[in-house]
Coordinates of C-alpha atoms and ligand atoms in Angstrom, one line a residue:
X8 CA 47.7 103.1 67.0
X9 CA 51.0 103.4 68.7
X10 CA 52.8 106.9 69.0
X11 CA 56.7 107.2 67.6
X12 CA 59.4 108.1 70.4
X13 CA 62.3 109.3 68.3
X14 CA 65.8 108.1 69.7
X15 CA 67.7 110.5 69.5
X16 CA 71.5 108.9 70.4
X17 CA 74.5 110.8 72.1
X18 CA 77.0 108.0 72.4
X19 CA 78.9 109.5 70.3
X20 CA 78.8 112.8 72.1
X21 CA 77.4 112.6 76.1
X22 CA 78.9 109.0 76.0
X23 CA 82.7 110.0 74.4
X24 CA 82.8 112.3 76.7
X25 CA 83.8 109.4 79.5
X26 CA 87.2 109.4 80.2
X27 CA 89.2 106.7 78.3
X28 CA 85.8 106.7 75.7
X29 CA 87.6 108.7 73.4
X30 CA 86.8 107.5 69.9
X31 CA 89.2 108.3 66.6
X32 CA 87.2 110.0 63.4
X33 CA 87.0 106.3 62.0
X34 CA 86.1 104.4 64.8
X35 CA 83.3 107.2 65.4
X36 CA 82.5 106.4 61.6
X37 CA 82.3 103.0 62.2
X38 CA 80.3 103.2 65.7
X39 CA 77.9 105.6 63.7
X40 CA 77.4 103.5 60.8
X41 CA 75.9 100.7 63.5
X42 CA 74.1 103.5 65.0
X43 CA 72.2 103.6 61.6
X44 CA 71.4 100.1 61.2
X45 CA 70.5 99.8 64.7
X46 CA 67.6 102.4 63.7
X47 CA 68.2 105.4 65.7
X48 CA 66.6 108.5 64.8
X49 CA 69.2 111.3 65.2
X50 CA 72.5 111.1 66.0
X51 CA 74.5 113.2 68.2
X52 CA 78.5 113.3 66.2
X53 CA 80.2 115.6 68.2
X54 CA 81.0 118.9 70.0
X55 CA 82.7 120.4 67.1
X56 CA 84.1 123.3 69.1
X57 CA 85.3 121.0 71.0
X58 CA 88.9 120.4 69.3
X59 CA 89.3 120.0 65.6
X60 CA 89.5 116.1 66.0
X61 CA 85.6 116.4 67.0
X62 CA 85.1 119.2 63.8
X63 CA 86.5 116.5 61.7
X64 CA 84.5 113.8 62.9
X65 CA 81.2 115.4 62.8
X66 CA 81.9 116.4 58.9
X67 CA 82.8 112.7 58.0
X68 CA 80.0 110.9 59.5
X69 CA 77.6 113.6 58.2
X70 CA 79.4 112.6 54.8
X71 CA 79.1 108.5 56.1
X72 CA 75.7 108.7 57.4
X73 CA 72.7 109.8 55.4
X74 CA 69.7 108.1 57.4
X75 CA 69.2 109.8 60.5
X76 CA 69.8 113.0 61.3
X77 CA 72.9 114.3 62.4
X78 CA 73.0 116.8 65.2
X79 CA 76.2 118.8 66.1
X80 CA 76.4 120.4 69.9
X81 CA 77.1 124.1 71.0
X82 CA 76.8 126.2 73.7
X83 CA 74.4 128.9 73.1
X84 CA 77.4 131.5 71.7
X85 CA 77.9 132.1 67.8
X86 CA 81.5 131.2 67.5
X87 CA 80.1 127.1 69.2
X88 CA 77.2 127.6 66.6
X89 CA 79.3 128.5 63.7
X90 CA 81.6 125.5 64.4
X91 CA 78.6 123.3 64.2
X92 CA 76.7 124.7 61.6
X93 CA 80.2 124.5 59.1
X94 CA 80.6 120.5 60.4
X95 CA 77.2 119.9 59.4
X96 CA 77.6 121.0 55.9
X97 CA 77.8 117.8 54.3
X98 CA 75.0 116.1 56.1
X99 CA 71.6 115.6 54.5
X100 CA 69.6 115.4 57.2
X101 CA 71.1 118.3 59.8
X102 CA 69.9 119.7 63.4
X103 CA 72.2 121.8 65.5
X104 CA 71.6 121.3 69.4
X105 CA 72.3 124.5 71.2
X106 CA 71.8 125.7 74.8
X107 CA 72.7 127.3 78.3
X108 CA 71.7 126.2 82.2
X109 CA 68.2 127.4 83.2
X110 CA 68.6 126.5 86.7
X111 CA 69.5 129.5 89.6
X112 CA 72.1 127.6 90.6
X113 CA 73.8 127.2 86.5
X114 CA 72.5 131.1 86.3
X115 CA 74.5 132.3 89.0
X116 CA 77.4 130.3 89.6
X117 CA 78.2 129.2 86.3
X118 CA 77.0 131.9 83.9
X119 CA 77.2 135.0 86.6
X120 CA 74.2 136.1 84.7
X121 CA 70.5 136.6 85.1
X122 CA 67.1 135.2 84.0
X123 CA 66.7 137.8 81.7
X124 CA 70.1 137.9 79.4
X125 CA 69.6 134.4 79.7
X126 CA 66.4 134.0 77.8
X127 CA 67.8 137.0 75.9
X128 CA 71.0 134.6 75.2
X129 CA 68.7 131.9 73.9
X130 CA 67.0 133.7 71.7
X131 CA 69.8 134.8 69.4
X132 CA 71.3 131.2 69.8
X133 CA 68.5 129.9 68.5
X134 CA 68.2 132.8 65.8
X135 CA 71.6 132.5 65.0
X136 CA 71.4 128.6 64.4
X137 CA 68.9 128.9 62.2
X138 CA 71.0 130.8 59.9
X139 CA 72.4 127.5 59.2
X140 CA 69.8 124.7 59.9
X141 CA 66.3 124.9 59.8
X142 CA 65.7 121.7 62.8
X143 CA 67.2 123.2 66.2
X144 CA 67.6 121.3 68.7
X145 CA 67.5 124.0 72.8
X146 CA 68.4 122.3 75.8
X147 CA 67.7 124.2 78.8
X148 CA 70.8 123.0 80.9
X149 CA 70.0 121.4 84.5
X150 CA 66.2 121.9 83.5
X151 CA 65.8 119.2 86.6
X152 CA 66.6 121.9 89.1
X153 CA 65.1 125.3 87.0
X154 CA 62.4 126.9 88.7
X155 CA 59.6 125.3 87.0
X156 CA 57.6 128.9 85.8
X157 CA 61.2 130.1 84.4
X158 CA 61.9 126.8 82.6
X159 CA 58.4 127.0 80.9
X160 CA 58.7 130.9 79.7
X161 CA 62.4 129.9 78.4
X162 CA 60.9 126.9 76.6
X163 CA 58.0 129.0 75.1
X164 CA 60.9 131.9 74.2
X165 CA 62.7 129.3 72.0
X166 CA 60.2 128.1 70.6
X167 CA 59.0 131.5 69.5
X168 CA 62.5 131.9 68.2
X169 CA 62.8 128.9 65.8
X170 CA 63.7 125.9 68.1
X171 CA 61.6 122.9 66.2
X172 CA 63.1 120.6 69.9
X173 CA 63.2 121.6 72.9
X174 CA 65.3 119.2 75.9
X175 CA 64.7 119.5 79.4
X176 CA 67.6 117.6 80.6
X177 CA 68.3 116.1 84.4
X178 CA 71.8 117.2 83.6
X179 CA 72.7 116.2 87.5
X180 CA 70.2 112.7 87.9
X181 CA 68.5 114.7 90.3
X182 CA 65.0 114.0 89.7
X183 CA 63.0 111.5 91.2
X184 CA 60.5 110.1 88.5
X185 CA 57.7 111.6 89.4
X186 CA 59.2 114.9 89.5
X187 CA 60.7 114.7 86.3
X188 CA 57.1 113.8 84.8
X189 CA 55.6 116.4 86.7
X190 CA 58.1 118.8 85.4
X191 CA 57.3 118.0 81.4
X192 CA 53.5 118.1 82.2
X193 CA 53.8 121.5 83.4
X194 CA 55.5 122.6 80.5
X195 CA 52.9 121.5 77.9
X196 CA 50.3 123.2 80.5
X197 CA 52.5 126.4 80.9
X198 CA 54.1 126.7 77.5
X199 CA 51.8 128.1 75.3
X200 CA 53.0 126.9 71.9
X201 CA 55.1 123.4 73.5
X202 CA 52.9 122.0 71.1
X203 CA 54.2 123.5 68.2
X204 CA 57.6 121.7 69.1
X205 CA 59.5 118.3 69.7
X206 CA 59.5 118.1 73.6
X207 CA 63.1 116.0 74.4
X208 CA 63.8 114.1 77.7
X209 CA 68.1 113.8 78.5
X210 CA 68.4 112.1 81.6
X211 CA 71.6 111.7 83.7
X212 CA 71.8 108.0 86.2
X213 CA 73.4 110.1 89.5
X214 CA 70.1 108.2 91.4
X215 CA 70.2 105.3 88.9
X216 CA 66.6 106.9 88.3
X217 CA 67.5 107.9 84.3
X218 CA 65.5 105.0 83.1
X219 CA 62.7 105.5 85.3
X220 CA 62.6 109.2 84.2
X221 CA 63.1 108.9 81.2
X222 CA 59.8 107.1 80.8
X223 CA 57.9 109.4 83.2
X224 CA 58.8 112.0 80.6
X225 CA 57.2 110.3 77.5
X226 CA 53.8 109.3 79.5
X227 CA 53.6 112.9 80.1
X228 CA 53.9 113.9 76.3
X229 CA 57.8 114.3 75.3
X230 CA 58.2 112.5 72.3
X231 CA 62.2 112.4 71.8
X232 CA 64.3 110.4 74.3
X233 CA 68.4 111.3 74.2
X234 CA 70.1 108.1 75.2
X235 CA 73.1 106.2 74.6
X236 CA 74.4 102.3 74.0
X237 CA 74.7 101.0 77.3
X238 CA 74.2 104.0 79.4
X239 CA 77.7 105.5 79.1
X240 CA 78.2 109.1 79.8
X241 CA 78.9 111.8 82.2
X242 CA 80.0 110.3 85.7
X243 CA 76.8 107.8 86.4
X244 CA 75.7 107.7 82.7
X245 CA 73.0 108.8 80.4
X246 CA 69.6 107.0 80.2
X247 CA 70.6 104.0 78.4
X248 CA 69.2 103.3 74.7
X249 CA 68.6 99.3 75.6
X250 CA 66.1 100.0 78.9
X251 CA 64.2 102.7 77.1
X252 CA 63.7 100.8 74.0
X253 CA 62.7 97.4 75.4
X254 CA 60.8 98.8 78.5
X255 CA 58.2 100.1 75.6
X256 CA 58.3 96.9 73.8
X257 CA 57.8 95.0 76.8
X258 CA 54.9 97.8 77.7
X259 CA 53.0 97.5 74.4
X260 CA 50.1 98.3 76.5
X261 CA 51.5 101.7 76.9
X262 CA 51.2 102.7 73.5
X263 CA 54.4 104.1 72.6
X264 CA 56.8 102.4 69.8
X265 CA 60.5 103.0 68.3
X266 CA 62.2 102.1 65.0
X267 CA 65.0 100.4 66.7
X268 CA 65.6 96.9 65.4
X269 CA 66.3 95.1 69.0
X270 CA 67.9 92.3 67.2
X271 CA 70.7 94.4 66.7
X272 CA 70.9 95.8 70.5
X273 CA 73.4 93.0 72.0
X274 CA 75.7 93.3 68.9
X275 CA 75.8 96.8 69.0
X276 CA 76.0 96.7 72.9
X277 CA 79.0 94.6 72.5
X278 CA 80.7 96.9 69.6
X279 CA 80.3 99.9 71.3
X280 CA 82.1 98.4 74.7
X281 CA 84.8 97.1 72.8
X282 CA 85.5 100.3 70.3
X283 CA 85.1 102.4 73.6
X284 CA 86.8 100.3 76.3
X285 CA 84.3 100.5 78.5
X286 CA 83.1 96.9 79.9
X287 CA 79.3 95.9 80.4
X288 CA 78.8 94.9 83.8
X289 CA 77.8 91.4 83.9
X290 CA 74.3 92.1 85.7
X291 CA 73.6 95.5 83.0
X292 CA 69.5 95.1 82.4
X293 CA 68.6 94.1 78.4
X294 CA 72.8 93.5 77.4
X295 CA 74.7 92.4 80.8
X296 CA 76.4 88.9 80.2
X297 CA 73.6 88.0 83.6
X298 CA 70.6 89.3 81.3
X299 CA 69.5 86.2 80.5
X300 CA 71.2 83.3 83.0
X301 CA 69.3 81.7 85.2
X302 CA 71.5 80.4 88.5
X303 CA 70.1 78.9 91.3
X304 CA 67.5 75.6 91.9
X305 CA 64.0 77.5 92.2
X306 CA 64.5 79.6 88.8
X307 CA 66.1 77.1 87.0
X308 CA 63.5 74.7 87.9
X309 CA 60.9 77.2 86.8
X310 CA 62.6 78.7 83.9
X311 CA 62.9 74.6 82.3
X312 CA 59.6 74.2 83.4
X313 CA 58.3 77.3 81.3
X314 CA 60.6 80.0 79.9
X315 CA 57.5 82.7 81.0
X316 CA 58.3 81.8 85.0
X317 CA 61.4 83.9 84.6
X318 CA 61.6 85.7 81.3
X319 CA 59.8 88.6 80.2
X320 CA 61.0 88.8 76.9
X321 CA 63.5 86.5 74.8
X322 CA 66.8 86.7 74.6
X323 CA 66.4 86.1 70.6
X324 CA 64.6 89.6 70.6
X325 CA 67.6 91.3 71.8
X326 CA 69.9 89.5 69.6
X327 CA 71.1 87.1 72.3
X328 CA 71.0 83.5 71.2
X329 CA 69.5 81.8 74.3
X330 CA 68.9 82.2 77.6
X331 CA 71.7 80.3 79.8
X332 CA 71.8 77.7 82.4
X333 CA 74.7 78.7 85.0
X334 CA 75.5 75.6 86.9
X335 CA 76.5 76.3 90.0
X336 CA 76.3 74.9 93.9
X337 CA 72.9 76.7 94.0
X338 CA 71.7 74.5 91.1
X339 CA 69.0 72.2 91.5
X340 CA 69.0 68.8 90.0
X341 CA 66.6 69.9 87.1
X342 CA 69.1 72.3 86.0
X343 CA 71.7 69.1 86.1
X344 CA 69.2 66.7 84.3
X345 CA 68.6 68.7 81.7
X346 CA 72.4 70.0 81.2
X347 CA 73.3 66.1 81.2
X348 CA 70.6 65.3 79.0
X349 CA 72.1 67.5 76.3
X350 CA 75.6 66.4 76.5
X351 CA 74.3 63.2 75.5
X352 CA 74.0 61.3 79.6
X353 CA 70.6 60.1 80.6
X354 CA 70.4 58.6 84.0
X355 CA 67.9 57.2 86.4
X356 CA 66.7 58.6 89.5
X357 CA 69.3 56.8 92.0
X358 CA 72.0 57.4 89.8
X359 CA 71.5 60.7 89.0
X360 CA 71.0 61.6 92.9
X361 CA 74.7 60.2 93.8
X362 CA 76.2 62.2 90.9
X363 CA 74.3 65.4 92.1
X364 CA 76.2 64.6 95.3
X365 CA 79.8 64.7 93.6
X366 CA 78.2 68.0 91.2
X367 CA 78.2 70.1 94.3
X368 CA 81.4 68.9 95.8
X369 CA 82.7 69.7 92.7
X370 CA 80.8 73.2 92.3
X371 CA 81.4 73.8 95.6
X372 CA 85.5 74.2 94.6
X373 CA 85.1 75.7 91.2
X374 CA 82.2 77.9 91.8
X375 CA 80.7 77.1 88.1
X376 CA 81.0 73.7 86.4
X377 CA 81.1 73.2 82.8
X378 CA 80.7 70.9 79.9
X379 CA 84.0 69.5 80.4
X380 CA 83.5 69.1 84.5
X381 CA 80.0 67.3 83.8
X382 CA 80.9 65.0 80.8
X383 CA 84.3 63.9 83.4
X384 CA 81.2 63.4 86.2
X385 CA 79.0 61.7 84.1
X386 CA 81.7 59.1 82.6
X387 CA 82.6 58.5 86.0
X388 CA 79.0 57.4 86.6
X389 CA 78.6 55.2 83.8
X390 CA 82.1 53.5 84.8
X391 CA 80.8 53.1 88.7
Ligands
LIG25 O1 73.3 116.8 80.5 C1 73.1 117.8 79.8 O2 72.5 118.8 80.2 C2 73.8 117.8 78.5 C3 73.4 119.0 77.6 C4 74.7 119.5 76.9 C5 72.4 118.6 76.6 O3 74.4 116.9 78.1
LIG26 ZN1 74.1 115.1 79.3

């Protein structure tokens, strides 16, 4: 029996908050709506402190959305909490995510405060936010660099207070995987009740590690991954959604499973760049327009040979149509052959070697031929 990882999705939040991201209260509606057929468990709206463009979007998609939860961010002070708890009113499935840093460094430089009013300070954000929710959400801000026998006593105070999840996030991407899992074992060893609550995993990509950590933290018992479409977010990026997801389902063997329909992970991937600006680069794992193309001779050759050589899942499964053959000047003839074959040109052996001569002339001057370059070839052959 598999165990459920909850997705828990902050594009809307971690991932609006990239500069030029910014989203209006309808295309949030309308990114949120996807969000929900895509399958996501919980879904971050908004800061609603934040500006009362943000308040207003977290009250209409609670009002929009009524499958997953909707979760409204604060910092751990009651006016933040208030804001969030009044934007939630509407929504039927609520969870306010509240918090403060729990590393020295956030302790002393940020908050010019001390362990003590800190875990003090958590408690009665957590008390307080249960005034208006019963599900809250405590992240312990910059957890990646919090001395670890701190982190787990603030963990085990929150919990005592009310918080149902508790996220340890890498705000900075400092972690290296193995520290990060090493960090969430510890708390279920040091925590006494960790058990009692949702352990969440928020990783940032400073290392490009997020992924990496991201799954470290669910093999060592956190159950709720915080992610976003495409990996947007703070400077580097949050863990994206896509690499988490499919890294399990390609890993059944592992044991863990999600209810995201992946069919629906390029089309999302490709609404969210467009409503947010923000371009997929062409080589982005699971979504990237390279994710599936297969360029020069040797993988070509293999991939026509036997889709297995070089794909470990299908592009179908991710809602691409099919995998694509780039022709290029590192194409083989195999990759030719086939291409020819379905334009409709079959040729034998002699032929086909003089027209992979012209092919690379050719490719070597527009860097990738296409149907149109190959049918003009091919005619030419048949003519000669
Ligand atoms: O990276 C972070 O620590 C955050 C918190 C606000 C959850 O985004
Ligand atoms: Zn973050």
């Amino acid at each position: 029996m598999s165990q459920r990882v909850q997705i828990f999705d902050t594009t809307l939040r971690d991932g609006e908050q990239v500069p030029g991201c910014q989203l209006t209260t309808d295309e949030k509606i309308v990114v949120a709506k996807e969000l929900e057929k895509l399958g996501v468990d919980v879904i971050e709206a908004g800061f609603p402190i934040s500006s009362p463009g943000d308040f207003r979007s977290v009250v209409e998609i609670s009002k929009a959305v009524r499958g997953p939860v909707i979760c409204a961010l604060s910092r751990a002070v009651k006016g933040d909490i208030d804001a969030a708890g009044e934007a939630l009113a509407y929504a039927k499935y609520k969870r306010i995510h509240t918090g403060l840093g729990s590393s020295d460094i956030h302790i002393q430089h940020k908050f010019n405060s001390t362990r003590e009013k800190i875990v003090e300070q958590a408690i009665a954000a957590v008390k307080h936010a249960k005034s208006y929710v019963e599900d809250v959400e405590f992240y312990c801000e910059d957890a990646g660099r919090a001395d670890l026998a701190f982190l787990a006593h603030l963990v085990e105070s929150v919990i005592k207070a009310g918080a149902t999840v508790v996220n340890i996030p890498d705000t900075t991407g400092y972690c290296l995987p193995h520290q990060y899992g090493e960090r969430i074992k510890y708390i279920f060893e040091h925590a006494s009740n960790a058990h009692q609550a949702t352990i969440s995993i928020h990783c940032h990509n400073d290392l490009g590690l997020a992924t990496a950590n991201t799954l470290a933290g669910i093999m060592n018992g956190a159950r709720q991954v915080e992610v976003t479409m495409n990996g947007i977010g703070e400077r580097a990026g949050n863990t994206s959604l896509e690499e988490v997801v499919m890294a399990l389902r390609v890993h059944k063997e592992l044991g863990y499973e999600t209810g995201i329909n992946t069919q629906l992970l390029y089309p999302t991937s490709q609404m969210v760049s467009k409503m947010m600006r923000m371009p997929v680069q062409a080589n982005k794992a699971i979504v990237g327009r390279n994710a599936f193309a297969h360029s020069s001779g040797i993988h070509q050759d293999g991939f026509l040979k036997h889709t297995l050589n070089y794909e470990i899942m299908s592009p179908t499964d991710v809602g691409v149509d099919k995998s694509m053959i780039v022709l290029t000047a590192r194409s083989g003839r195999h990759a030719l052959k086939h291409r020819l074959e379905l334009l409709g040109f079959v040729f034998e052996k002699p032929v086909l070697d003089e027209l992979y001569k012209r092919f690379l002339d050719v490719a070597d001057i527009k860097k990738e031929v296409n149907d149109k370059d190959l049918v003009e070839l091919a005619r030419e052959a048949v003519v000669a």
